[in-house]
mmCIF file of C-alpha atoms in Angstrom:
data_model
loop_
_atom_site.group_PDB
_atom_site.id
_atom_site.type_symbol
_atom_site.label_atom_id
_atom_site.label_comp_id
_atom_site.label_asym_id
_atom_site.label_seq_id
_atom_site.Cartn_x
_atom_site.Cartn_y
_atom_site.Cartn_z
ATOM 1 C CA MET A 1 -30.842 -1.117 -2.802
ATOM 2 C CA TYR A 2 -28.209 -1.524 -0.059
ATOM 3 C CA GLU A 3 -30.433 -0.475 2.849
ATOM 4 C CA THR A 4 -30.112 -3.853 4.576
ATOM 5 C CA GLY A 5 -26.323 -3.666 4.280
ATOM 6 C CA PHE A 6 -26.204 -0.220 5.850
ATOM 7 C CA ALA A 7 -28.634 -1.308 8.560
ATOM 8 C CA TYR A 8 -26.373 -4.277 9.358
ATOM 9 C CA LEU A 9 -23.362 -1.938 9.421
ATOM 10 C CA LEU A 10 -24.970 0.144 12.165
ATOM 11 C CA GLN A 11 -25.724 -2.885 14.368
ATOM 12 C CA ALA A 12 -23.430 -4.184 17.120
ATOM 13 C CA GLU A 13 -20.446 -1.981 16.342
ATOM 14 C CA HIS A 14 -19.887 -3.549 12.918
ATOM 15 C CA GLU A 15 -18.281 -0.312 11.773
ATOM 16 C CA LYS A 16 -15.155 -1.400 13.660
ATOM 17 C CA VAL A 17 -14.447 -3.685 10.699
ATOM 18 C CA ILE A 18 -13.781 -0.638 8.523
ATOM 19 C CA TYR A 19 -11.470 0.942 11.096
ATOM 20 C CA GLY A 20 -9.691 -2.388 11.480
ATOM 21 C CA VAL A 21 -9.104 -2.589 7.735
ATOM 22 C CA LEU A 22 -7.763 0.969 7.647
ATOM 23 C CA LYS A 23 -5.446 0.188 10.541
ATOM 24 C CA ARG A 24 -4.283 -2.990 8.784
ATOM 25 C CA LEU A 25 -3.550 -0.930 5.653
ATOM 26 C CA ASN A 26 -1.542 1.589 7.744
ATOM 27 C CA VAL A 27 -3.876 4.500 7.027
ATOM 28 C CA SER A 28 -3.707 6.881 9.970
ATOM 29 C CA ARG A 29 -6.476 9.198 11.123
ATOM 30 C CA GLN A 30 -4.239 12.135 10.181
ATOM 31 C CA SER A 31 -4.264 11.082 6.521
ATOM 32 C CA PRO A 32 -6.100 13.638 4.379
ATOM 33 C CA ASP A 33 -8.033 10.807 2.701
ATOM 34 C CA TYR A 34 -9.038 9.042 5.935
ATOM 35 C CA GLU A 35 -12.676 10.170 6.035
ATOM 36 C CA ASP A 36 -13.135 9.433 2.323
ATOM 37 C CA LEU A 37 -11.748 5.935 2.862
ATOM 38 C CA VAL A 38 -14.123 5.400 5.797
ATOM 39 C CA VAL A 39 -17.083 6.284 3.560
ATOM 40 C CA GLU A 40 -15.773 3.998 0.799
ATOM 41 C CA GLY A 41 -15.394 1.274 3.416
ATOM 42 C CA GLN A 42 -18.992 1.765 4.534
ATOM 43 C CA ILE A 43 -20.224 1.438 0.968
ATOM 44 C CA ALA A 44 -18.083 -1.662 0.410
ATOM 45 C CA PHE A 45 -19.432 -3.121 3.675
ATOM 46 C CA ALA A 46 -23.046 -2.663 2.605
ATOM 47 C CA GLN A 47 -22.368 -4.070 -0.878
ATOM 48 C CA ALA A 48 -20.519 -7.088 0.530
ATOM 49 C CA TYR A 49 -23.297 -7.830 3.020
ATOM 50 C CA CYS A 50 -25.967 -7.695 0.320
ATOM 51 C CA ALA A 51 -23.872 -9.858 -2.038
ATOM 52 C CA TYR A 52 -23.363 -12.423 0.724
ATOM 53 C CA CYS A 53 -27.094 -12.505 1.529
ATOM 54 C CA GLN A 54 -27.940 -13.095 -2.138
ATOM 55 C CA THR A 55 -25.609 -16.097 -2.439
ATOM 56 C CA HIS A 56 -26.226 -17.766 0.945
ATOM 57 C CA ASP A 57 -29.414 -19.083 2.486
ATOM 58 C CA SER A 58 -28.430 -18.497 6.109
ATOM 59 C CA VAL A 59 -26.418 -15.542 7.357
ATOM 60 C CA THR A 60 -24.498 -15.842 10.601
ATOM 61 C CA GLU A 61 -22.180 -13.212 11.947
ATOM 62 C CA GLU A 62 -19.310 -15.723 12.212
ATOM 63 C CA ALA A 63 -19.633 -16.503 8.498
ATOM 64 C CA VAL A 64 -20.396 -13.085 7.059
ATOM 65 C CA MET A 65 -17.893 -10.900 8.938
ATOM 66 C CA PRO A 66 -14.693 -12.463 7.484
ATOM 67 C CA TYR A 67 -16.256 -12.193 4.027
ATOM 68 C CA ILE A 68 -17.115 -8.531 4.565
ATOM 69 C CA TYR A 69 -13.686 -7.778 6.047
ATOM 70 C CA GLN A 70 -11.975 -9.216 2.963
ATOM 71 C CA LYS A 71 -14.227 -7.340 0.536
ATOM 72 C CA VAL A 72 -13.716 -4.024 2.356
ATOM 73 C CA LYS A 73 -9.960 -4.612 2.490
ATOM 74 C CA TRP A 74 -9.761 -5.344 -1.231
ATOM 75 C CA ARG A 75 -11.853 -2.294 -2.112
ATOM 76 C CA LEU A 76 -9.782 0.090 0.017
ATOM 77 C CA LEU A 77 -6.533 -1.473 -1.161
ATOM 78 C CA ASP A 78 -7.597 -0.940 -4.773
ATOM 79 C CA LEU A 79 -8.378 2.708 -4.024
ATOM 80 C CA LEU A 80 -5.017 3.225 -2.299
ATOM 81 C CA ARG A 81 -3.177 1.624 -5.216
ATOM 82 C CA LYS A 82 -5.049 3.846 -7.638
ATOM 83 C CA GLN A 83 -4.059 6.913 -5.602
ATOM 84 C CA THR A 84 -0.435 5.758 -5.610
ATOM 85 C CA ARG A 85 -0.413 5.325 -9.383
ATOM 86 C CA THR A 86 -1.963 8.774 -9.790
ATOM 87 C CA LYS A 87 0.688 10.334 -7.549
ATOM 88 C CA GLN A 88 3.453 8.529 -9.448
ATOM 89 C CA ARG A 89 2.152 9.965 -12.712
ATOM 90 C CA GLU A 90 1.983 13.447 -11.164
ATOM 91 C CA TRP A 91 5.611 13.167 -10.073
ATOM 92 C CA GLY A 92 6.610 11.724 -13.445
ATOM 93 C CA LEU A 93 7.794 8.510 -11.799
ATOM 94 C CA PRO A 94 7.761 5.438 -14.073
ATOM 95 C CA GLU A 95 5.646 2.509 -12.918
ATOM 96 C CA ASN A 96 8.107 -0.056 -14.242
ATOM 97 C CA ALA A 97 11.166 -0.728 -12.059
ATOM 98 C CA ASP A 98 13.342 -1.260 -15.148
ATOM 99 C CA GLU A 99 12.518 2.229 -16.368
ATOM 100 C CA LEU A 100 13.303 3.590 -12.914
ATOM 101 C CA TRP A 101 16.692 1.881 -12.869
ATOM 102 C CA ALA A 102 17.438 3.179 -16.384
ATOM 103 C CA MET A 103 17.011 6.716 -15.032
ATOM 104 C CA VAL A 104 19.868 6.210 -12.598
ATOM 105 C CA PRO A 105 23.205 7.398 -13.978
ATOM 106 C CA VAL A 106 25.638 4.570 -13.318
ATOM 107 C CA ASN A 107 29.091 6.090 -13.128
ATOM 108 C CA PHE A 108 30.772 3.749 -10.686
ATOM 109 C CA GLU A 109 34.502 3.661 -10.383
ATOM 110 C CA ASN A 110 35.020 -0.043 -10.934
ATOM 111 C CA VAL A 111 33.345 -3.244 -11.976
ATOM 112 C CA MET A 112 33.345 -4.624 -8.428
ATOM 113 C CA THR A 113 30.989 -1.867 -7.341
ATOM 114 C CA ASP A 114 28.725 -2.521 -10.341
ATOM 115 C CA GLU A 115 28.543 -6.190 -9.435
ATOM 116 C CA LEU A 116 27.804 -5.411 -5.792
ATOM 117 C CA VAL A 117 24.993 -3.007 -6.727
ATOM 118 C CA LEU A 118 23.571 -5.563 -9.170
ATOM 119 C CA LYS A 119 23.614 -8.294 -6.507
ATOM 120 C CA LEU A 120 21.966 -5.925 -4.039
ATOM 121 C CA TRP A 121 19.397 -4.898 -6.645
ATOM 122 C CA ASN A 122 18.472 -8.533 -7.312
ATOM 123 C CA THR A 123 17.873 -9.220 -3.601
ATOM 124 C CA CYS A 124 15.574 -6.215 -3.158
ATOM 125 C CA THR A 125 11.801 -6.226 -3.406
ATOM 126 C CA PRO A 126 10.245 -4.060 -6.164
ATOM 127 C CA ASN A 127 9.455 -1.318 -3.627
ATOM 128 C CA GLU A 128 13.000 -1.401 -2.271
ATOM 129 C CA GLN A 129 14.266 -1.192 -5.856
ATOM 130 C CA LYS A 130 12.209 1.955 -6.438
ATOM 131 C CA PHE A 131 13.591 3.448 -3.235
ATOM 132 C CA LEU A 132 17.162 2.467 -4.139
ATOM 133 C CA ALA A 133 16.857 3.890 -7.648
ATOM 134 C CA LEU A 134 15.528 7.221 -6.357
ATOM 135 C CA ARG A 135 18.127 7.405 -3.611
ATOM 136 C CA LEU A 136 20.996 6.686 -5.996
ATOM 137 C CA GLU A 137 19.680 8.933 -8.745
ATOM 138 C CA THR A 138 18.748 12.017 -6.816
ATOM 139 C CA GLY A 139 20.138 11.738 -3.318
ATOM 140 C CA ARG A 140 16.908 13.310 -2.109
ATOM 141 C CA PRO A 141 16.009 13.226 1.584
ATOM 142 C CA LEU A 142 13.998 10.251 2.785
ATOM 143 C CA THR A 143 10.907 12.358 3.495
ATOM 144 C CA GLU A 144 10.850 13.571 -0.100
ATOM 145 C CA ILE A 145 11.297 10.031 -1.398
ATOM 146 C CA ALA A 146 8.364 8.987 0.806
ATOM 147 C CA LYS A 147 6.195 11.622 -0.879
ATOM 148 C CA ILE A 148 7.280 10.524 -4.353
ATOM 149 C CA LEU A 149 6.571 6.873 -3.608
ATOM 150 C CA ALA A 150 3.340 7.796 -1.778
ATOM 151 C CA VAL A 151 4.293 5.848 1.347
ATOM 152 C CA SER A 152 4.935 6.852 4.937
ATOM 153 C CA ARG A 153 8.363 7.917 6.203
ATOM 154 C CA LYS A 154 8.318 4.851 8.420
ATOM 155 C CA THR A 155 7.982 2.646 5.330
ATOM 156 C CA VAL A 156 10.889 4.418 3.613
ATOM 157 C CA TYR A 157 13.048 3.870 6.692
ATOM 158 C CA LYS A 158 12.059 0.192 6.601
ATOM 159 C CA TYR A 159 13.224 0.036 2.979
ATOM 160 C CA LYS A 160 16.487 1.711 3.923
ATOM 161 C CA TRP A 161 17.239 -0.611 6.829
ATOM 162 C CA SER A 162 16.211 -3.674 4.885
ATOM 163 C CA ILE A 163 18.553 -2.710 2.035
ATOM 164 C CA LEU A 164 21.394 -2.019 4.470
ATOM 165 C CA HIS A 165 20.805 -5.403 6.095
ATOM 166 C CA LYS A 166 20.893 -7.107 2.690
ATOM 167 C CA LEU A 167 24.089 -5.235 1.854
ATOM 168 C CA THR A 168 25.805 -6.538 5.003
ATOM 169 C CA ILE A 169 24.845 -10.106 4.069
ATOM 170 C CA LEU A 170 26.361 -9.780 0.585
#
């Protein structure tokens, strides 16, 4: 069914598209799921090529490769999001940021601090809010928070520095 797609994948180093997508999605070769994601990318590549051929009369590499790249990226991104949701459920982490914030015991000493935290909270992205809620609630180390959020330590440090930067602006 997808033989032509797989044949096209093996021509002219087209497999680099899959590695490029994985790099763009910050999936390192050391990731335990890397090889599985490569295989999923190969399948998505073949499916995208066949779908493109069915809807277009002429197929040129300049036209088909951006289409395939986007399809592979979306497929792998969906898989990574699904893995993240699964890990969040395993850790018992709510998917809704409001539920996360409700878990945080707010026992601040004065109203000024509450207002400052609320202003900071409102300037943060949803991912930064999850990080902030976990950090305030548990005080866990950043590496453990990275595991809970299913992101890299580098990403958690980015959240931390971004939040600190926003705090200095307030």
